[in-house]
mmCIF file with all atom_site columns, C-alpha atoms in Angstrom:
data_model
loop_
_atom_site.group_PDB
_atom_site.id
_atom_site.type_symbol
_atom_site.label_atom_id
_atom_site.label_alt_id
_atom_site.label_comp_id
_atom_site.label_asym_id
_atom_site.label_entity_id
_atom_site.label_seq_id
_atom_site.pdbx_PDB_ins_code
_atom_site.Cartn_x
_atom_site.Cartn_y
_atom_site.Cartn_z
_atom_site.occupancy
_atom_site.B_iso_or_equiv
_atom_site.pdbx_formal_charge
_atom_site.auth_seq_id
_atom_site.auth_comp_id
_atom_site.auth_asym_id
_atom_site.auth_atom_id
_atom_site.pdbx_PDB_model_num
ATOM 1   C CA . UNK X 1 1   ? 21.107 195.485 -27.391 1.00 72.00 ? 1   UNK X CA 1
ATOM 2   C CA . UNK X 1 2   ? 23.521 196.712 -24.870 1.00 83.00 ? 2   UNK X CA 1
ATOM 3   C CA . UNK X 1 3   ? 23.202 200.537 -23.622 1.00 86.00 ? 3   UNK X CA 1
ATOM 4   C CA . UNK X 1 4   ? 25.905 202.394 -22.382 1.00 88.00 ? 4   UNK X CA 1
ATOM 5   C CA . UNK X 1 5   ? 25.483 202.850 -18.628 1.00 88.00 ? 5   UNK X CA 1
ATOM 6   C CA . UNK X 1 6   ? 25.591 206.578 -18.173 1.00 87.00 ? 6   UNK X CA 1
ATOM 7   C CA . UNK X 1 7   ? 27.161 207.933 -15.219 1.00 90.00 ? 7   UNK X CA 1
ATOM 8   C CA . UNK X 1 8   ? 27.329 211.564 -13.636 1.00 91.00 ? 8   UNK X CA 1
ATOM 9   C CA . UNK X 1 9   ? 29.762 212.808 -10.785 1.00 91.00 ? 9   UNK X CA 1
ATOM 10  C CA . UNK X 1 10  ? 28.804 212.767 -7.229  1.00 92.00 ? 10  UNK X CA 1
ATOM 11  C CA . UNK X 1 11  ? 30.397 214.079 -4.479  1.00 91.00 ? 11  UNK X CA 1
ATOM 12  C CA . UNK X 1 12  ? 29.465 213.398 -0.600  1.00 91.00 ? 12  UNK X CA 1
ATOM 13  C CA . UNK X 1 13  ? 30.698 215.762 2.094   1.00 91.00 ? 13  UNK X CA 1
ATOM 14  C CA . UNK X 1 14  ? 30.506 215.322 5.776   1.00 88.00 ? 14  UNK X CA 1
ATOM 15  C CA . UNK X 1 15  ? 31.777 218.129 7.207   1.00 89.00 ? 15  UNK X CA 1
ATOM 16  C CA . UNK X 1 16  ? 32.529 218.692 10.745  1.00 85.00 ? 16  UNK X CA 1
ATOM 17  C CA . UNK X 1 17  ? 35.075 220.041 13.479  1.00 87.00 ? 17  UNK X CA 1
ATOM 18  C CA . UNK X 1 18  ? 36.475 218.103 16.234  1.00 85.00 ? 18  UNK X CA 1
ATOM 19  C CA . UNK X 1 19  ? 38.731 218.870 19.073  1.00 88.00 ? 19  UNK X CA 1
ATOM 20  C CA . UNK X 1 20  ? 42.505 218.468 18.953  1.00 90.00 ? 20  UNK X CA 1
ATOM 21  C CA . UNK X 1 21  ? 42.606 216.898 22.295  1.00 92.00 ? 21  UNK X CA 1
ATOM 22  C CA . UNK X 1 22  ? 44.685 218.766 24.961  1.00 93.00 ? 22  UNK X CA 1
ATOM 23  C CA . UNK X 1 23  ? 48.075 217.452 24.146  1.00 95.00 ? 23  UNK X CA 1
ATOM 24  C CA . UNK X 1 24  ? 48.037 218.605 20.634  1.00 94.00 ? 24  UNK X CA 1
ATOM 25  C CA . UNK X 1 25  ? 45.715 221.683 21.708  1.00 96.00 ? 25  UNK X CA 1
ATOM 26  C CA . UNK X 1 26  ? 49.045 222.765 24.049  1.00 97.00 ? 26  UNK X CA 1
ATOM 27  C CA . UNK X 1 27  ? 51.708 222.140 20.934  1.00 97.00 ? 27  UNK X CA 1
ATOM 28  C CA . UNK X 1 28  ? 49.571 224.204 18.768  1.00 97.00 ? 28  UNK X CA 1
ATOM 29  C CA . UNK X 1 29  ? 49.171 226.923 20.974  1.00 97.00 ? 29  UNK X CA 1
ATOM 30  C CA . UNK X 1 30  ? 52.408 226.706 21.647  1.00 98.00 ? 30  UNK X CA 1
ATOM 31  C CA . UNK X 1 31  ? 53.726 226.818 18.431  1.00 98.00 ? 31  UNK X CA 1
ATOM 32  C CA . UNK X 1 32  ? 51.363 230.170 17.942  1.00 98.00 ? 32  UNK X CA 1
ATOM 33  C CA . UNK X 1 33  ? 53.076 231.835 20.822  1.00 98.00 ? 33  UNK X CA 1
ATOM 34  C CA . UNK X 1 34  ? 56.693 230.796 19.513  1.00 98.00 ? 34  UNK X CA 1
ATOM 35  C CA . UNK X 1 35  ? 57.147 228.117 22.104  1.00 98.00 ? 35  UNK X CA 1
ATOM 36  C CA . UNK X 1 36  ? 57.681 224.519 21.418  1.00 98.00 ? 36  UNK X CA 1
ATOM 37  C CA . UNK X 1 37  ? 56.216 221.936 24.276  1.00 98.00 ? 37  UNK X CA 1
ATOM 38  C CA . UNK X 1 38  ? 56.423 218.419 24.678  1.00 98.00 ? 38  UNK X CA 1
ATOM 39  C CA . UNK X 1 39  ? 54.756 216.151 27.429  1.00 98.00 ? 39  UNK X CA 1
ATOM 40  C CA . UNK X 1 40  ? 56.638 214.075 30.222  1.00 98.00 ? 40  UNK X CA 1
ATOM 41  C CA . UNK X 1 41  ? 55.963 210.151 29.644  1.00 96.00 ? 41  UNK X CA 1
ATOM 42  C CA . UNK X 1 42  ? 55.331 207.544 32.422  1.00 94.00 ? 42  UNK X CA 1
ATOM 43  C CA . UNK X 1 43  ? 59.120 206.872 32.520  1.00 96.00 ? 43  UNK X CA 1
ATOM 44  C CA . UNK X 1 44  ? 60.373 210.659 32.211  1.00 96.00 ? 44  UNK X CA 1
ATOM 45  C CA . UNK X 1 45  ? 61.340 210.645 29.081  1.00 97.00 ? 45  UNK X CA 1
ATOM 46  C CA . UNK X 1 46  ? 59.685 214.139 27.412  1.00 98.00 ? 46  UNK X CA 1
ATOM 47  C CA . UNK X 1 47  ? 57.688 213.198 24.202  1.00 98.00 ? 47  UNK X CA 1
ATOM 48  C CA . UNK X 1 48  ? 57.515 216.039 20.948  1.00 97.00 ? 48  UNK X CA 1
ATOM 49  C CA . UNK X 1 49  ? 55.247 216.584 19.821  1.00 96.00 ? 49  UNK X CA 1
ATOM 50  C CA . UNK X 1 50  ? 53.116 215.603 22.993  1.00 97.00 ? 50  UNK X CA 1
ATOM 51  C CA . UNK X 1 51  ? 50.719 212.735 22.914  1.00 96.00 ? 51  UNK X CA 1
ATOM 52  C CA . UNK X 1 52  ? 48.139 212.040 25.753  1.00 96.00 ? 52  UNK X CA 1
ATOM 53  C CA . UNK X 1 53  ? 48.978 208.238 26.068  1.00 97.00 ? 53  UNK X CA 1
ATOM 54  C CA . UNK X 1 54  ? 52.139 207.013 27.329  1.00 96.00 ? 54  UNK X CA 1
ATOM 55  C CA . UNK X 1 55  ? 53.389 204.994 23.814  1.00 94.00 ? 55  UNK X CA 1
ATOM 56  C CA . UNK X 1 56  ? 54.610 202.159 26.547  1.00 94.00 ? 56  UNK X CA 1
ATOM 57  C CA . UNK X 1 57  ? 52.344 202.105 29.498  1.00 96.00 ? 57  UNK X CA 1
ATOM 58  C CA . UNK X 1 58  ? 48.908 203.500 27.769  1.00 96.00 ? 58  UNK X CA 1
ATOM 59  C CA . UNK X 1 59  ? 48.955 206.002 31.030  1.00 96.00 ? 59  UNK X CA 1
ATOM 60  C CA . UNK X 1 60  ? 47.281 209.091 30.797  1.00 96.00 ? 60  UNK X CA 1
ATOM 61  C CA . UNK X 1 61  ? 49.900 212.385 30.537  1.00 96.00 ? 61  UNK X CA 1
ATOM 62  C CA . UNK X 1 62  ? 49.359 215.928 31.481  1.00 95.00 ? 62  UNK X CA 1
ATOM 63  C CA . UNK X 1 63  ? 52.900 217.100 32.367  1.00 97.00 ? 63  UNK X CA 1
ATOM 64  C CA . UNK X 1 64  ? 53.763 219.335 29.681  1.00 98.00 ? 64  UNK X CA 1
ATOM 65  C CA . UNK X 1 65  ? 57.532 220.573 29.462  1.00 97.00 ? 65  UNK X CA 1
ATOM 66  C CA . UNK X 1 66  ? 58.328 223.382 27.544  1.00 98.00 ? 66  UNK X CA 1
ATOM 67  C CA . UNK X 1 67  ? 61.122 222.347 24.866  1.00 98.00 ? 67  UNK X CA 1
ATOM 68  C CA . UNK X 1 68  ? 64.142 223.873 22.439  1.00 95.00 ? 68  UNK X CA 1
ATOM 69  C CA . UNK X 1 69  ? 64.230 226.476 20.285  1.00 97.00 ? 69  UNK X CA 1
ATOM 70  C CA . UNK X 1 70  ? 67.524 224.457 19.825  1.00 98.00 ? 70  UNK X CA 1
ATOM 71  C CA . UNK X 1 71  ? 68.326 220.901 19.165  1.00 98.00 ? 71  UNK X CA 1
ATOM 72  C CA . UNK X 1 72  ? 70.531 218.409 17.424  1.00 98.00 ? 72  UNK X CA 1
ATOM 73  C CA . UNK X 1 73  ? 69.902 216.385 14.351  1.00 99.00 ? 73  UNK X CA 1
ATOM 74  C CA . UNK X 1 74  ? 70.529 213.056 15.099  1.00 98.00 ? 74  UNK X CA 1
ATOM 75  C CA . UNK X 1 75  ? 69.237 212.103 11.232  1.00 98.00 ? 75  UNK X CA 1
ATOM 76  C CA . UNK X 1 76  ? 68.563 213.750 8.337   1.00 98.00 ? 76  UNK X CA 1
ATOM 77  C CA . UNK X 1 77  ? 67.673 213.158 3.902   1.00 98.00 ? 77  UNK X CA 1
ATOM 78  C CA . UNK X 1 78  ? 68.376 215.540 1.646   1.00 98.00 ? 78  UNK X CA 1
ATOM 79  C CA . UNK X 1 79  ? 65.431 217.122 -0.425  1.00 98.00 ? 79  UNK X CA 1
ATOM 80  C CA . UNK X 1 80  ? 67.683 218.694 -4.008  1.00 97.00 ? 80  UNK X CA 1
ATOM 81  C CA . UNK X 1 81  ? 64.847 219.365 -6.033  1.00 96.00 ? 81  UNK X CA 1
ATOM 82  C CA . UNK X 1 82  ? 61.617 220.416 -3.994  1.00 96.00 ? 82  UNK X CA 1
ATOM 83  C CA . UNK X 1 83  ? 58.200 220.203 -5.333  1.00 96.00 ? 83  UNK X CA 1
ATOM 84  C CA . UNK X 1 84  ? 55.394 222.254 -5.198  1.00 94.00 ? 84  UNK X CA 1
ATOM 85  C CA . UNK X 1 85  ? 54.278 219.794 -2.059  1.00 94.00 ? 85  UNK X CA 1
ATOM 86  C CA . UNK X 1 86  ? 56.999 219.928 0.028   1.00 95.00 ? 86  UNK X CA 1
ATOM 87  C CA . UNK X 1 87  ? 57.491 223.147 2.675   1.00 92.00 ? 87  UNK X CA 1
ATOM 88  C CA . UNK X 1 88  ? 60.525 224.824 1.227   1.00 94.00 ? 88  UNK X CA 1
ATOM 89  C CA . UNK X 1 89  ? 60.767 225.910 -2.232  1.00 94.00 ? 89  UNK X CA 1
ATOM 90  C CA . UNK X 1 90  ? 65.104 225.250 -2.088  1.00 97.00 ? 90  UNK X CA 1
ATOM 91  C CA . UNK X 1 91  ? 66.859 222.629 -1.576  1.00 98.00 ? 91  UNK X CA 1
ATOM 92  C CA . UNK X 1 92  ? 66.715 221.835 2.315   1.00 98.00 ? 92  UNK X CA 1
ATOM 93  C CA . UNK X 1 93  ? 66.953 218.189 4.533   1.00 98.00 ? 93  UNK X CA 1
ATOM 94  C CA . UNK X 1 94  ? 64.030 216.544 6.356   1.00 98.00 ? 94  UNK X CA 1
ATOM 95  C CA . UNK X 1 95  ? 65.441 215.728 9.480   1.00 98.00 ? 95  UNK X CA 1
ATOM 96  C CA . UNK X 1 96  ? 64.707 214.500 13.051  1.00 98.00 ? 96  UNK X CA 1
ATOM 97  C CA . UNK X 1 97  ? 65.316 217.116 15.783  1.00 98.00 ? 97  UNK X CA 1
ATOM 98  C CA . UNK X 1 98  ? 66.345 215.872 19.394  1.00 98.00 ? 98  UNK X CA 1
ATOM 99  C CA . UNK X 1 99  ? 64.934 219.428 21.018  1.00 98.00 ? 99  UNK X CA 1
ATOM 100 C CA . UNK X 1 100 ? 67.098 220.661 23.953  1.00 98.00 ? 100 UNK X CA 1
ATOM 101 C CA . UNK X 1 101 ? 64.970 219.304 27.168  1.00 98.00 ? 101 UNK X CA 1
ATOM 102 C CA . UNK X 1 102 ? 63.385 216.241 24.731  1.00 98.00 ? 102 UNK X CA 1
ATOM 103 C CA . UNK X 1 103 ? 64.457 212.568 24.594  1.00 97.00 ? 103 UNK X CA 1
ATOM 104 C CA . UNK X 1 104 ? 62.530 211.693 21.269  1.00 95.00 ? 104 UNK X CA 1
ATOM 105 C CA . UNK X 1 105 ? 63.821 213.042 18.353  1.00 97.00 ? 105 UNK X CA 1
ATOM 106 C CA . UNK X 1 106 ? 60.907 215.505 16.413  1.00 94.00 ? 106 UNK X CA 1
ATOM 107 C CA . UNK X 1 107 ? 60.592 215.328 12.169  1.00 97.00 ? 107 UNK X CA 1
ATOM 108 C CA . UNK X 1 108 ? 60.904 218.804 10.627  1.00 98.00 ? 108 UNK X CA 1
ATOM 109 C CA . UNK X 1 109 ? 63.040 220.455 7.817   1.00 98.00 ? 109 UNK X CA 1
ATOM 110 C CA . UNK X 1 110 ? 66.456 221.963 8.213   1.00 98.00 ? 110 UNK X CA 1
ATOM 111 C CA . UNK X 1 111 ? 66.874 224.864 5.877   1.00 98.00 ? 111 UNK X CA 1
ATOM 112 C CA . UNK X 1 112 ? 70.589 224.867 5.168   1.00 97.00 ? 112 UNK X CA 1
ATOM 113 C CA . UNK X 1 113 ? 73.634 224.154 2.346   1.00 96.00 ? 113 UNK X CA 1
ATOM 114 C CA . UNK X 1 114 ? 73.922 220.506 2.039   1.00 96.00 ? 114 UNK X CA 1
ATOM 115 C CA . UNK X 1 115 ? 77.664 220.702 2.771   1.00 96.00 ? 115 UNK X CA 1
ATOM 116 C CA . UNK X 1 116 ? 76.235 222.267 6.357   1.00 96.00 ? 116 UNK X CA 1
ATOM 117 C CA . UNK X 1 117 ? 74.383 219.253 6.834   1.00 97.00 ? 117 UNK X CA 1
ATOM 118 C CA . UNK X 1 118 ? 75.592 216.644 9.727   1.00 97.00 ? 118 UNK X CA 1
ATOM 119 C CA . UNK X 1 119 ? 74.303 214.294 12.190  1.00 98.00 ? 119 UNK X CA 1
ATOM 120 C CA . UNK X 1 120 ? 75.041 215.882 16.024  1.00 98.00 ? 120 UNK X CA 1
ATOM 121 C CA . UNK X 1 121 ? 74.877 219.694 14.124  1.00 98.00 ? 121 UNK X CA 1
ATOM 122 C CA . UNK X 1 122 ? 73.085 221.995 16.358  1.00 98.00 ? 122 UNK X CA 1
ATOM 123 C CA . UNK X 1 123 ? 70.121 223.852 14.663  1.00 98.00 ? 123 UNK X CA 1
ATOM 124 C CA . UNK X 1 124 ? 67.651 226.449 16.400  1.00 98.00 ? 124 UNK X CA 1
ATOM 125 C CA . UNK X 1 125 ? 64.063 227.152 15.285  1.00 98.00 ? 125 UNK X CA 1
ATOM 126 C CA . UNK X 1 126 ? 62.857 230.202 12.778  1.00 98.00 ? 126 UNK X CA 1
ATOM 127 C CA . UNK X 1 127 ? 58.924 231.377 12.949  1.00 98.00 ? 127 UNK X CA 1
ATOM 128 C CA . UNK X 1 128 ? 56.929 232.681 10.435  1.00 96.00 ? 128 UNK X CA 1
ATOM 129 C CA . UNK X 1 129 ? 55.813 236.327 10.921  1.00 96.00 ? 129 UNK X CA 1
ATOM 130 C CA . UNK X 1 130 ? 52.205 235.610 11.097  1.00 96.00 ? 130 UNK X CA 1
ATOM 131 C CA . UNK X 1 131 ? 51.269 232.302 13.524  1.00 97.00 ? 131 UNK X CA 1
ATOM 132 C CA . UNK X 1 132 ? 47.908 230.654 13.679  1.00 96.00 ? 132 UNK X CA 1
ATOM 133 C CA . UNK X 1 133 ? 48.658 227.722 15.465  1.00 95.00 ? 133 UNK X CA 1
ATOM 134 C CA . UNK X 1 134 ? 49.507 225.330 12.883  1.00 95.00 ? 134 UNK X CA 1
ATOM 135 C CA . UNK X 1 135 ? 52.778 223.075 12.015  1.00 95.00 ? 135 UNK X CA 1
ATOM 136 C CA . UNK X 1 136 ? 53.646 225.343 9.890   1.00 95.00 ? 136 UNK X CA 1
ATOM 137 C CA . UNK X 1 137 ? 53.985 228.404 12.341  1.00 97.00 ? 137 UNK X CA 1
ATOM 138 C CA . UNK X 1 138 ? 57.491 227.030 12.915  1.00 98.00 ? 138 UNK X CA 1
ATOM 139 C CA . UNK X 1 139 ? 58.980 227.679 9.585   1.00 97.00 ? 139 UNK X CA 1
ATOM 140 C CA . UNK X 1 140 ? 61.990 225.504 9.922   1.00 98.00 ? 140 UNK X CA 1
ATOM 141 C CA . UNK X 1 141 ? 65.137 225.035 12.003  1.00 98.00 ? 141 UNK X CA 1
ATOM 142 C CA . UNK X 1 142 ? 68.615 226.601 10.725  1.00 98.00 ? 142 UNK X CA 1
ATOM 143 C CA . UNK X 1 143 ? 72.029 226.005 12.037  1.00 98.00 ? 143 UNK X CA 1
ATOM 144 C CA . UNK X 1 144 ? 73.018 227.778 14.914  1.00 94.00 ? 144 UNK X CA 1
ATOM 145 C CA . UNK X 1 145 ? 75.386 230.248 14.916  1.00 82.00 ? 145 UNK X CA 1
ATOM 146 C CA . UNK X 1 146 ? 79.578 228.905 14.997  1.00 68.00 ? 146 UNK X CA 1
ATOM 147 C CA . UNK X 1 147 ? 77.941 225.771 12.740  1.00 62.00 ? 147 UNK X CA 1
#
């Protein structure tokens, strides 16, 4: 005779904090204070968000450039129908941001009409009211003004 196996849910949590590392530690902060930073790689090129390896070399980097508030989009994809997931709740674009003073191009959402939307548009960056030092402190970028 075969029993039914019975079976009752079980969750394990480890919970624990860890450090940010000093590269991220300086964006975050950053982004608190209404200040976007990036870090200077082995070959001068400035990295956004900063890492603290050089992608290329694996050197250690400490020289951190302050960045933006305005930038270009060099790409972008249209979001029409947001979902409860996604940061906006209208229509915006995800796009990647080539901040003023930055040589790599930085993901983030563009809150503007899609007819508005181009690759090379300029596009400065809006701040929520109340910052904590998360991504989401900078709210999104809109076109700048004569766009």
């Amino acid at each position: 005779m075969e029993q039914e196996v019975l079976r009752a849910p079980l969750v394990i949590e480890y919970p624990f904090s860890r450090t940010v590392g000093p590269a991220v530690s300086a964006f975050l902060t950053g982004l608190r204070e209404q200040v976007l930073v990036g870090v200077k790689g082995a070959d001068g090129r400035v990295i956004v968000p900063p890492v603290e390896y050089d992608p290329v070399t694996a050197e250690e980097l400490s020289e951190l450039v302050e960045v933006g508030p305005g930038g270009e989009v060099t790409s972008w994809s249209w979001v029409a129908a947001p979902r409860d997931v996604h940061p906006l709740d209208e229509p915006f674009a995800f796009a990647l941001v080539k901040l003023d003073g930055a040589d790599v191009p930085f993901l983030h959402v563009v809150k503007a009409d899609e007819s508005a939307m181009a690759t090379g548009m300029r596009v400065t960056a809006t701040w929520k009211d109340e910052r904590e030092g998360h991504i989401t402190d900078l709210a999104c970028f809109i076109p700048e003004e004569g766009q």
